[in-house]
Short mmCIF file of C-alpha atoms in Angstrom, two decimals:
data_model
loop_
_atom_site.label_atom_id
_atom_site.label_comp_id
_atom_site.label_asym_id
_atom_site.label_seq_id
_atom_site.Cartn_x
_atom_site.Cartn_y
_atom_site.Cartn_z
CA UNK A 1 43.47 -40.14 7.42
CA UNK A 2 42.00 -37.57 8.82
CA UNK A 3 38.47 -37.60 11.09
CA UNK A 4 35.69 -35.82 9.01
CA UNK A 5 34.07 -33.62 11.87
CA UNK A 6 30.56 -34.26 12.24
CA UNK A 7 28.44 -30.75 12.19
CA UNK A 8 27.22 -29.93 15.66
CA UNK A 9 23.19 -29.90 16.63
CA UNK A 10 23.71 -25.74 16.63
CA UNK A 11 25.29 -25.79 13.16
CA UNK A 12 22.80 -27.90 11.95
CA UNK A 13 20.08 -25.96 13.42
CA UNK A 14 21.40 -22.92 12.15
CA UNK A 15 21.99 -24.14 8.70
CA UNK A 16 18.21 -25.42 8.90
CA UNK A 17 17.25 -21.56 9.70
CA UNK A 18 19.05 -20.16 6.73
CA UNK A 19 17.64 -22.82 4.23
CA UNK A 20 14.17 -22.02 6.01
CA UNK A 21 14.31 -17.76 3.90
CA UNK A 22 12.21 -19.94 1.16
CA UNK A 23 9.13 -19.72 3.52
CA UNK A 24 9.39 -16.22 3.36
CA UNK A 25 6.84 -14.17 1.40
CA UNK A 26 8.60 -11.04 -0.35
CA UNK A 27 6.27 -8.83 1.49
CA UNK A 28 7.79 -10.68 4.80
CA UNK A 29 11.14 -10.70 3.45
CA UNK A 30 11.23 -6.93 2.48
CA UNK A 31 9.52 -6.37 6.12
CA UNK A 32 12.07 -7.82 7.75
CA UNK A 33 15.09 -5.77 6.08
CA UNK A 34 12.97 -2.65 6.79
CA UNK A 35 12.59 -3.90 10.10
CA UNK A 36 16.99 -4.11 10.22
CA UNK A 37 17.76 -1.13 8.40
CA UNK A 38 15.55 0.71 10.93
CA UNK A 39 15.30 4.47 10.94
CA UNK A 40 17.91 4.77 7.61
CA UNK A 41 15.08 3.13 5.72
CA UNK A 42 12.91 6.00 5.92
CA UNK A 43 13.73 7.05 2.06
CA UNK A 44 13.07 3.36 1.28
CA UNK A 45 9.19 4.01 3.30
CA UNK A 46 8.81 6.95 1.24
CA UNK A 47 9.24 5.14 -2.47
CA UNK A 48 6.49 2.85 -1.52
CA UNK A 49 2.93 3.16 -3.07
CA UNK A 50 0.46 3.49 -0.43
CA UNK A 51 -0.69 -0.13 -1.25
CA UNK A 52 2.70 -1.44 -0.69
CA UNK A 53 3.09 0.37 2.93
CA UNK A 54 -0.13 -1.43 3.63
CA UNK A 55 0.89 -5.35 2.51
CA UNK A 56 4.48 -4.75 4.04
CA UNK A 57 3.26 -3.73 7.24
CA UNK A 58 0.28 -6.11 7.40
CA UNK A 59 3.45 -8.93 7.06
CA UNK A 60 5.93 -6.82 9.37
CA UNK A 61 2.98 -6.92 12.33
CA UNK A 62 2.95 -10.80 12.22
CA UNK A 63 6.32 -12.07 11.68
CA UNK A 64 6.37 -13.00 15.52
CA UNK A 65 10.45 -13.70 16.13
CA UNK A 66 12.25 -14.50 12.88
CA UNK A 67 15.87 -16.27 14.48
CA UNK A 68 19.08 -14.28 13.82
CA UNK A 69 20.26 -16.57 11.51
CA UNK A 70 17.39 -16.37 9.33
CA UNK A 71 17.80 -12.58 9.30
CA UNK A 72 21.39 -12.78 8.24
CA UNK A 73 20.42 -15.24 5.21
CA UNK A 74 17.84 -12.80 4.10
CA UNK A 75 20.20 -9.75 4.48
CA UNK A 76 22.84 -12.03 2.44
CA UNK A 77 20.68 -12.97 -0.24
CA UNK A 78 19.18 -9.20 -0.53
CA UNK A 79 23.00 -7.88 -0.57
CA UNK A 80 23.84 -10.64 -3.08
CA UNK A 81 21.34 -9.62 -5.64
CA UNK A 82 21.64 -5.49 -5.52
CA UNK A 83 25.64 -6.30 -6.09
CA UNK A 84 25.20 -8.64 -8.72
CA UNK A 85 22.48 -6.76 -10.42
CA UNK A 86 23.15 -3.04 -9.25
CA UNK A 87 21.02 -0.70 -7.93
CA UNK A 88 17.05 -1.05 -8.99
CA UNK A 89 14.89 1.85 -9.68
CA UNK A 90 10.86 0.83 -10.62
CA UNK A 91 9.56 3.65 -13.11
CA UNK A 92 6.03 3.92 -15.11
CA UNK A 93 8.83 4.30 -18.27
CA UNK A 94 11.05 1.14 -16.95
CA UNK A 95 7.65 -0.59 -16.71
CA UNK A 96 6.15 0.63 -20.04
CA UNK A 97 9.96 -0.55 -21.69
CA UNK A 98 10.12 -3.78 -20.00
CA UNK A 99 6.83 -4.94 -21.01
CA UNK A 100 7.02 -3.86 -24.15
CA UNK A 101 9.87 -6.28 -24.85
CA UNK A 102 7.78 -9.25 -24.66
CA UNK A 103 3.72 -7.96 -25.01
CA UNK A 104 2.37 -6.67 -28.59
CA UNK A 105 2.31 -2.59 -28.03
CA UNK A 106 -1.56 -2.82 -28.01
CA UNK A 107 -1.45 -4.72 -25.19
CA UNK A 108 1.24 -2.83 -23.37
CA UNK A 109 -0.77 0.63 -23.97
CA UNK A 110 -3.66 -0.36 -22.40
CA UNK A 111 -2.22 -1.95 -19.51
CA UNK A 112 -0.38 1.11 -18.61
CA UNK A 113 -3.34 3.08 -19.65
CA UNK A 114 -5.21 1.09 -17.09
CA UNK A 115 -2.24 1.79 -14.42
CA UNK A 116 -1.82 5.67 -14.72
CA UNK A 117 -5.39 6.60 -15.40
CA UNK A 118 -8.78 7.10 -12.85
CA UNK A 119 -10.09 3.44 -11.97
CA UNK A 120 -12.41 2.45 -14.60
CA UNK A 121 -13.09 -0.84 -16.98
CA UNK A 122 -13.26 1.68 -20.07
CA UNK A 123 -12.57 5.41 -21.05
CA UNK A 124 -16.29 5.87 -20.36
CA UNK A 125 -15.50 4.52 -16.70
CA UNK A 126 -12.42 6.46 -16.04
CA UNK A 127 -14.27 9.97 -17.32
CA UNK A 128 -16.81 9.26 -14.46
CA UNK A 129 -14.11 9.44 -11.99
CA UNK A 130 -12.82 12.55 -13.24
CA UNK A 131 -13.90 15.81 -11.68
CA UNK A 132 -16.15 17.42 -13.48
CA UNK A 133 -14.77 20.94 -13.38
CA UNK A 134 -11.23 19.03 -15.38
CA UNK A 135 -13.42 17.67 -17.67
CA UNK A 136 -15.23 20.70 -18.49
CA UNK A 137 -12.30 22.51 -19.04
CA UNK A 138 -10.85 20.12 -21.43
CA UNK A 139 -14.38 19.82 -23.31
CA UNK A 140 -14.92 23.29 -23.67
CA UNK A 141 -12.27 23.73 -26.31
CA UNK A 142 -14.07 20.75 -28.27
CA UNK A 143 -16.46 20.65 -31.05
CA UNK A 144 -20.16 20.83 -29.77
CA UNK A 145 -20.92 17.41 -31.72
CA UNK A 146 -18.16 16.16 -29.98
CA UNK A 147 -19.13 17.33 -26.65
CA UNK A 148 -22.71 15.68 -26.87
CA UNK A 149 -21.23 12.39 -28.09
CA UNK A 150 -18.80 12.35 -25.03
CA UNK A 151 -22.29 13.16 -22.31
CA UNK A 152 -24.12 11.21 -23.97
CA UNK A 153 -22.08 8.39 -23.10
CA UNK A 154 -21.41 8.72 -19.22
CA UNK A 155 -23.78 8.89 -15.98
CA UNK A 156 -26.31 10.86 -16.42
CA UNK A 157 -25.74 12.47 -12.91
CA UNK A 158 -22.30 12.95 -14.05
CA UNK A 159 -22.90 14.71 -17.18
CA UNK A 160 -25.02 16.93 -14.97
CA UNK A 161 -22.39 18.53 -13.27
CA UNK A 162 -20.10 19.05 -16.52
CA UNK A 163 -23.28 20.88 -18.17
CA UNK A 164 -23.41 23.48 -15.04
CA UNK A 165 -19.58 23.79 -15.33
CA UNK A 166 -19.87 24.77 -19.35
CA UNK A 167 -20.55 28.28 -20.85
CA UNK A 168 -23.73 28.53 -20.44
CA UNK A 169 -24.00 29.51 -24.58
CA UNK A 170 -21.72 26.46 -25.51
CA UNK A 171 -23.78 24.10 -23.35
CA UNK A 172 -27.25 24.72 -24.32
CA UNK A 173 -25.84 24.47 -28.02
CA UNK A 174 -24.63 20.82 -26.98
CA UNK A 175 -28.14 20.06 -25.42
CA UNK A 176 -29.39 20.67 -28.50
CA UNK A 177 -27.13 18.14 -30.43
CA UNK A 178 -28.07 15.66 -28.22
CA UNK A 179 -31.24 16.01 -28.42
CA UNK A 180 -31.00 15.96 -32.13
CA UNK A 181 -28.27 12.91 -31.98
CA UNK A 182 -29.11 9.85 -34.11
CA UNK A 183 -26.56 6.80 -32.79
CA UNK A 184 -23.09 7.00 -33.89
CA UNK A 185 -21.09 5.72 -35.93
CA UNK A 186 -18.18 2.94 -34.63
CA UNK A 187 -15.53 4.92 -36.95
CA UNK A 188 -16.57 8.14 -35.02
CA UNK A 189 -16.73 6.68 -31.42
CA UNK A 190 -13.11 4.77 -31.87
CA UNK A 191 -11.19 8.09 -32.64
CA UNK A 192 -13.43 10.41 -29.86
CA UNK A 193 -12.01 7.55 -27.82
CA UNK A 194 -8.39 7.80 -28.60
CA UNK A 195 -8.32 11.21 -28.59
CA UNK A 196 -9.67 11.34 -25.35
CA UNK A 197 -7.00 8.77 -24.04
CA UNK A 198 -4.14 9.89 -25.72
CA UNK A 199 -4.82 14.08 -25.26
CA UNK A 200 -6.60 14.09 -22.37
CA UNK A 201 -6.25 11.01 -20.08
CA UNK A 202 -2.50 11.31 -20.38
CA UNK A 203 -2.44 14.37 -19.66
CA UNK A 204 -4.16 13.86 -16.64
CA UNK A 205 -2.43 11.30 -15.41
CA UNK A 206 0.79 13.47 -15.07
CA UNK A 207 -0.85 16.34 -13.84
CA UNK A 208 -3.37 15.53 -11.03
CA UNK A 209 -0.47 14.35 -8.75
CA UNK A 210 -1.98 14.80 -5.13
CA UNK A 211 -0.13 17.99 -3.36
CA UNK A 212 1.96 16.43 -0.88
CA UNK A 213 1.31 19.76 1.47
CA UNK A 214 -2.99 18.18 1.04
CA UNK A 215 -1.96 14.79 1.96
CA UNK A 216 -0.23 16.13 5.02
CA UNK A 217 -2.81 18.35 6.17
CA UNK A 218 -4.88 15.51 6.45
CA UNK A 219 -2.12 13.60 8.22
CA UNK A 220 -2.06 16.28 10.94
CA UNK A 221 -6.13 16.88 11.04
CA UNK A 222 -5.65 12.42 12.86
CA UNK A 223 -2.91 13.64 15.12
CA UNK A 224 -3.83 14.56 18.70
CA UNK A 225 -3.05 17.97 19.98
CA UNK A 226 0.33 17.38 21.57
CA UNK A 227 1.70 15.39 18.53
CA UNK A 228 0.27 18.12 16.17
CA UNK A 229 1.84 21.04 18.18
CA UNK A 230 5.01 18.95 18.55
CA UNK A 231 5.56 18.06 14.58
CA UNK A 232 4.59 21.46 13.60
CA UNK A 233 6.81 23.00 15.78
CA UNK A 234 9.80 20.58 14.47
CA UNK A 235 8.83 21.63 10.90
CA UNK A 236 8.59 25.62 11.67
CA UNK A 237 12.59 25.31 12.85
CA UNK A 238 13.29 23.49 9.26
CA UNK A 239 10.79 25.06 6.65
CA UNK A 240 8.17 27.68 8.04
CA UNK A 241 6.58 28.03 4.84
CA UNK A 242 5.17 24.41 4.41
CA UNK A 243 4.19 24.65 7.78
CA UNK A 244 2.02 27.58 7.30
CA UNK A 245 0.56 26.07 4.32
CA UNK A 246 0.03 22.56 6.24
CA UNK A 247 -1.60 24.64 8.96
CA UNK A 248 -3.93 26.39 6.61
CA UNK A 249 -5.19 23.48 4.81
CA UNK A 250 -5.99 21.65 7.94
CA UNK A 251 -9.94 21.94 9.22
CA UNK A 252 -9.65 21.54 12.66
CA UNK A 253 -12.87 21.21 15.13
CA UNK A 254 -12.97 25.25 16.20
CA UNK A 255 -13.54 25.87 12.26
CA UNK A 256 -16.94 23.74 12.95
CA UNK A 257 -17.78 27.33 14.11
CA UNK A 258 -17.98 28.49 9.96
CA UNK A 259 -20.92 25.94 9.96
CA UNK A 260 -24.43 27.68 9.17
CA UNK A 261 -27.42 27.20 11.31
CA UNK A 262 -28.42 24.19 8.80
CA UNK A 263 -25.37 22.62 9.17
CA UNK A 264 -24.73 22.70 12.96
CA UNK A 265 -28.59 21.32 13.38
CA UNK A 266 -27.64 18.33 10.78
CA UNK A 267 -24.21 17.62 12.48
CA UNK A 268 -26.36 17.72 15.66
CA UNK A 269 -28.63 14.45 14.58
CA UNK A 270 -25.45 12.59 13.49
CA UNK A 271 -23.07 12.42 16.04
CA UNK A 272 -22.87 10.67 18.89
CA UNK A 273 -24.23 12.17 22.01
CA UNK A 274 -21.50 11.17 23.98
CA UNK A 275 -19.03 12.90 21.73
CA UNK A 276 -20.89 15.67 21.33
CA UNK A 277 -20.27 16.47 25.59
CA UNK A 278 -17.06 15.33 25.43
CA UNK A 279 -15.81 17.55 22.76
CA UNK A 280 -18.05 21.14 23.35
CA UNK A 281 -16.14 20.07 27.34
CA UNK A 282 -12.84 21.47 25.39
CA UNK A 283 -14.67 23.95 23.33
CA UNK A 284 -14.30 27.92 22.73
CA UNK A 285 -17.22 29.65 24.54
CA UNK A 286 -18.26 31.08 21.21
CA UNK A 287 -18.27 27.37 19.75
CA UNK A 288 -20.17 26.16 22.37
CA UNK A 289 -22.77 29.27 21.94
CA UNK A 290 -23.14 28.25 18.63
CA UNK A 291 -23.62 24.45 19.14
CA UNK A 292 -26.19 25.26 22.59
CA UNK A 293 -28.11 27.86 20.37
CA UNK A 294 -29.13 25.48 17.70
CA UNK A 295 -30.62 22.76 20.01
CA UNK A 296 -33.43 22.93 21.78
CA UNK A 297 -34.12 24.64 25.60
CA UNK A 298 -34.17 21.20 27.06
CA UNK A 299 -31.85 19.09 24.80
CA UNK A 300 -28.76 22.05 25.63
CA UNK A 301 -30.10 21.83 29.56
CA UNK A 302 -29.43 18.46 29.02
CA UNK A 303 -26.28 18.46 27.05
CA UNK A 304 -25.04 21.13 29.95
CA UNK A 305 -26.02 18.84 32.64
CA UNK A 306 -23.98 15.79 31.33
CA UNK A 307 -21.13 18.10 30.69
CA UNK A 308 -21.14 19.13 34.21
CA UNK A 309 -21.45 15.80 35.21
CA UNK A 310 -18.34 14.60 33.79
CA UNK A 311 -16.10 16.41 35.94
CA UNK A 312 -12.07 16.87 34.91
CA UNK A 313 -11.52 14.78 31.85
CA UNK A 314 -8.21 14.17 30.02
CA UNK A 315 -7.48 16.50 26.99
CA UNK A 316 -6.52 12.97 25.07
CA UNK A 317 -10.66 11.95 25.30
CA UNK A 318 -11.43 15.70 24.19
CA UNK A 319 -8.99 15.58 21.33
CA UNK A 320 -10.24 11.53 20.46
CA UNK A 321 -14.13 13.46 20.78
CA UNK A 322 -13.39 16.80 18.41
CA UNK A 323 -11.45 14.41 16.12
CA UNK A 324 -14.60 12.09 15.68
CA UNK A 325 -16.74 15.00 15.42
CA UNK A 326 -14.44 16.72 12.40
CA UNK A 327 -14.62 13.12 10.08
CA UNK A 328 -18.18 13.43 10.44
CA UNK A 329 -18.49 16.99 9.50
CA UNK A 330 -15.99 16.23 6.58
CA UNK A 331 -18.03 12.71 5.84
CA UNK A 332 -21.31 15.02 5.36
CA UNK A 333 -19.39 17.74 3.43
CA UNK A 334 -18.46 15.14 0.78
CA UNK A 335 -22.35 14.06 0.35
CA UNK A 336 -23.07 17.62 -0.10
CA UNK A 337 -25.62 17.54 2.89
CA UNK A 338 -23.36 20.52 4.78
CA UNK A 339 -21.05 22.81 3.66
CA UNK A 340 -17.60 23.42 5.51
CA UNK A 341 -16.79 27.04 4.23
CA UNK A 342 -13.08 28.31 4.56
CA UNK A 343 -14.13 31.67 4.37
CA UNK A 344 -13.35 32.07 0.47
CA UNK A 345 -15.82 34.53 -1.13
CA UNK A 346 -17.38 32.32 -3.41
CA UNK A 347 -18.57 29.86 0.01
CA UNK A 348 -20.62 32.55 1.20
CA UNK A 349 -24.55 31.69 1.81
CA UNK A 350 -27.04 33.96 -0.20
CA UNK A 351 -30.10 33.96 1.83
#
């Protein structure tokens, strides 16, 4: 009879590393087929919510060294599953169907209600994250009864804004019926509230998809100068035309200069000093007029005097500064305590 051979210490260990996968989140385990496939999982990046990229990464950035035997079990066991499954594709409709096979349909609606639609507990919730120029648009068209019902039942602050964005004839008539309103009925409020999920929620949901040429605008407004030149000249050789567009969504720090006097003097009093030198160092002249000639004599003889002091600096600081300098002016903007014009007729100032 033949000798059973005993397994040697590197088998063993290596058998140990393969049965080790189960400590493996799936975040961890997806990082780390990313992390093999390399470049060629770029289209694999792209399918990932924004959410996902985050919690893969996160795991990918503390893995420390996963042992080459481990990788190989993972790789197995994800080739294993694609072949004996086929290929996988996750869909709001394969979502909706799958969940409908085992949840009542109520329940299923309003989870995917919940998963397509603004954040909000309730309809009244998810109208208060709508724009209020959308929802104007959509009430409009809607009985004036309605309309009130509807304004009556979100923020005040909120309702606000859709009553400037009305006809002015339409909205003072649904003033009135709110003023007049007596509470209503739970028969009445139930359908205004499916009819607002099912018409207009829905409909929202497939049409306020973010335009991609937005998103990377704002990509390209973190980059420094060198990477921004360099990516925008890569895209000009392959498609000119979304590089124009990229290049005329992005605000960069010389269109500080469409500021008004207001603005400059409130952007003044928030940023840092420091970043304030820094940046004007790499400034147009006409820029810097504009900055110097809202200060005061001796705050710009100041400014000018740390400037000079600073000698050469490295356009990488300047580019770090102006950056800083542009969130701010864009933080501000979104308060409504500046206005960063992009010199469309309707931003002008009437003095």
């Amino acid at each position: 009879m033949n000798a059973v051979a005993k397994p040697s210490a590197a088998d063993a260990a290596k058998a140990s590393e393969k049965s080790d996968i189960s400590r493996y989140s799936g975040a961890e385990k997806a990082a780390i087929v990313l992390m093999c496939l390399g470049e060629a999982a770029k289209p694999l990046w792209e399918m990932l919510e924004e959410d996902e990229i985050k919690e893969v990464s996160q795991a990918m950035s503390s893995l420390g060294l996963v042992p080459a035997a481990t990788v190989e079990a993972l790789v197995v066991e994800f080739v294993t599953k694609m072949s004996g499954s086929g290929a996988l594709m996750g869909s709001y409709e394969q979502t909706q169907r799958m969940l409908q096979a085992f949840l009542p349909k109520e329940k299923v609606d309003a989870l995917m209600e919940e998963i397509r639609g603004p954040a909000g507990r309730n309809i009244w919730d998810k109208l208060a994250n709508v724009n209020e120029t959308v929802l104007a648009a959509y009430l409009k068209n809607e009985y004036p009864q309605t309309v009130a019902v509807v304004l009556a039942k979100v923020r005040p602050d909120h309702a606000a804004k859709v009553l400037a964005e009305l006809p002015e004839d339409f909205a003072s008539e649904c003033v009135q019926r709110m003023l007049a309103m007596e509470p209503v009925q739970r028969e009445i409020l139930e359908k205004i509230e499916l009819t607002l999920r099912t018409e207009f929620m829905s409909n929202l949901a497939r049409t306020s998809k973010r335009d991609s040429h937005e998103m990377m605008a704002e990509i390209f407004n973190n980059f420094d100068r060198a990477t921004e030149a360099r990516f925008i000249g890569s895209l000009e050789e392959k498609n000119r035309e979304s590089a124009d567009r990229i290049r005329a969504l992005m605000f960069v720090f010389e269109d500080l200069s469409k500021l008004d006097s207001g603005g400059v003097q409130t952007l003044l009093r928030t940023v840092d000093k420091s970043d304030l030198a820094l940046a004007l160092k790499g400034a147009s002249d006409s820029l810097r007029s504009l900055f110097f000639s809202n200060m005061s004599e001796r705050g710009g003889k100041i400014l000018k005097e740390e400037m000079a002091g600073m000698g050469p600096v490295r356009l990488k600081d300047v580019d770090a500064a102006q950056t800083r300098m542009v969130a701010i002016a864009k933080d501000l903007a979104a308060r409504g305590e500046i206005v960063l014009s992009d010199g469309k007729a309707e931003d002008e100032l009437i003095y």
